[in-house]
Coordinates of C-alpha atoms in Angstrom, one line a residue:
X488 CA 0.0 0.0 0.0
X489 CA 0.9 3.6 -0.5
X490 CA 1.1 5.7 2.6
X491 CA 1.1 9.5 2.7
X492 CA 1.4 11.9 5.7
X493 CA 0.6 15.6 5.3
X494 CA 0.6 18.5 7.6
X495 CA -0.7 22.0 7.0
X496 CA -0.3 24.9 9.5
X497 CA -1.3 28.5 9.2
X498 CA -0.3 31.2 11.7
X499 CA -1.9 34.6 11.9
X500 CA -1.6 37.6 14.1
X501 CA -4.5 36.3 16.2
X502 CA -4.2 33.0 18.0
X503 CA -7.9 32.2 17.3
X504 CA -7.2 32.1 13.6
X505 CA -4.2 29.7 13.7
X506 CA -4.9 26.3 12.2
X507 CA -3.3 22.9 12.0
X508 CA -4.4 19.9 9.9
X509 CA -2.7 16.5 9.9
X510 CA -3.6 13.7 7.5
X511 CA -2.6 10.1 7.2
X512 CA -3.7 8.3 4.0
X513 CA -3.3 4.7 3.1
X514 CA -4.1 3.7 -0.5
X515 CA -4.3 0.0 -1.4
X516 CA -5.0 -1.6 -4.8
X517 CA -8.8 -1.6 -4.1
X518 CA -9.3 0.6 -1.1
X519 CA -8.5 3.9 0.6
X520 CA -8.4 4.7 4.3
X521 CA -7.7 8.1 5.9
X522 CA -7.4 9.8 9.2
X523 CA -7.6 13.6 9.7
X524 CA -7.1 15.9 12.7
X525 CA -7.9 19.6 12.5
X526 CA -7.5 22.3 15.1
X527 CA -10.3 22.6 17.6
X528 CA -10.7 18.9 18.1
X529 CA -12.1 17.9 14.8
X530 CA -11.3 14.3 13.8
X531 CA -12.4 12.2 10.8
X532 CA -11.9 8.6 9.7
X533 CA -12.7 7.6 6.1
X534 CA -12.7 4.3 4.3
X535 CA -13.6 3.5 0.6
X536 CA -13.7 0.0 -0.8
X537 CA -14.0 -1.0 -4.5
X538 CA -16.9 -3.3 -5.1
X539 CA -16.4 -3.5 -8.9
X540 CA -13.9 -1.8 -11.2
X541 CA -16.2 1.2 -11.5
X542 CA -18.1 1.2 -8.2
X543 CA -16.8 2.0 -4.7
X544 CA -18.7 2.3 -1.4
X545 CA -17.5 3.8 1.8
X546 CA -18.1 5.7 5.0
X547 CA -16.8 8.6 7.0
X548 CA -17.0 9.1 10.7
X549 CA -16.8 12.7 12.0
X550 CA -16.2 13.8 15.6
X551 CA -15.9 17.3 17.0
X552 CA -14.5 17.1 20.6
X553 CA -15.1 20.8 21.5
X554 CA -18.8 20.6 20.6
X555 CA -19.3 16.9 21.2
X556 CA -20.8 16.3 17.7
X557 CA -20.5 13.0 16.0
X558 CA -21.7 12.2 12.5
X559 CA -21.6 9.4 10.0
X560 CA -21.7 9.6 6.2
X561 CA -22.2 6.9 3.6
X562 CA -20.6 7.4 0.2
X563 CA -20.8 6.0 -3.3
X564 CA -18.4 6.6 -6.2
X565 CA -19.2 5.4 -9.7
X566 CA -16.8 6.2 -12.6
X567 CA -14.8 5.5 -15.6
X568 CA -11.4 6.9 -16.7
X569 CA -13.0 10.1 -18.0
X570 CA -16.0 10.7 -15.7
X571 CA -16.9 10.2 -12.0
X572 CA -20.1 10.6 -10.1
X573 CA -20.2 10.7 -6.3
X574 CA -23.0 10.8 -3.8
X575 CA -22.8 11.2 0.0
X576 CA -25.5 11.3 2.7
X577 CA -25.1 11.8 6.4
X578 CA -26.7 11.7 9.7
X579 CA -27.0 15.5 9.8
X580 CA -29.6 15.2 7.0
X581 CA -27.2 16.4 4.3
X582 CA -26.9 15.0 0.8
X583 CA -24.0 15.9 -1.6
X584 CA -23.8 15.0 -5.3
X585 CA -21.0 15.7 -7.6
X586 CA -20.0 14.9 -11.2
X587 CA -16.7 15.4 -13.0
X588 CA -16.0 14.9 -16.7
X589 CA -12.5 14.9 -18.4
X590 CA -12.9 16.3 -21.9
X591 CA -9.2 15.9 -22.8
X592 CA -5.8 16.2 -21.1
X593 CA -6.2 19.9 -20.5
X594 CA -9.9 20.4 -20.2
X595 CA -12.5 19.1 -17.8
X596 CA -15.6 20.2 -16.0
X597 CA -17.3 19.4 -12.7
X598 CA -20.4 20.3 -10.8
X599 CA -21.4 19.8 -7.2

């Protein structure tokens, strides 16, 4: 598996606007798992698993320590080499849909 670790920090003149984000991603041949921590006690865990060559299903767990908020999202990704459709629904009542289409090597379009 491929493993990636990322960190992003931003510092401003006001401490309340300083931010930190840490990511750990593990990409296998048919799956993706990730952990994320953000300033303020926000943590996320994500997992996507290929079911067929063009369909992947997954979930994301969200936790905000400072506000004691927990959420769960279910996700679906359907695609081919030049187009991808994604759908996500969560326990907060939200539904997100997106579509991306690669026209050629330099041009593509997407909508959310």
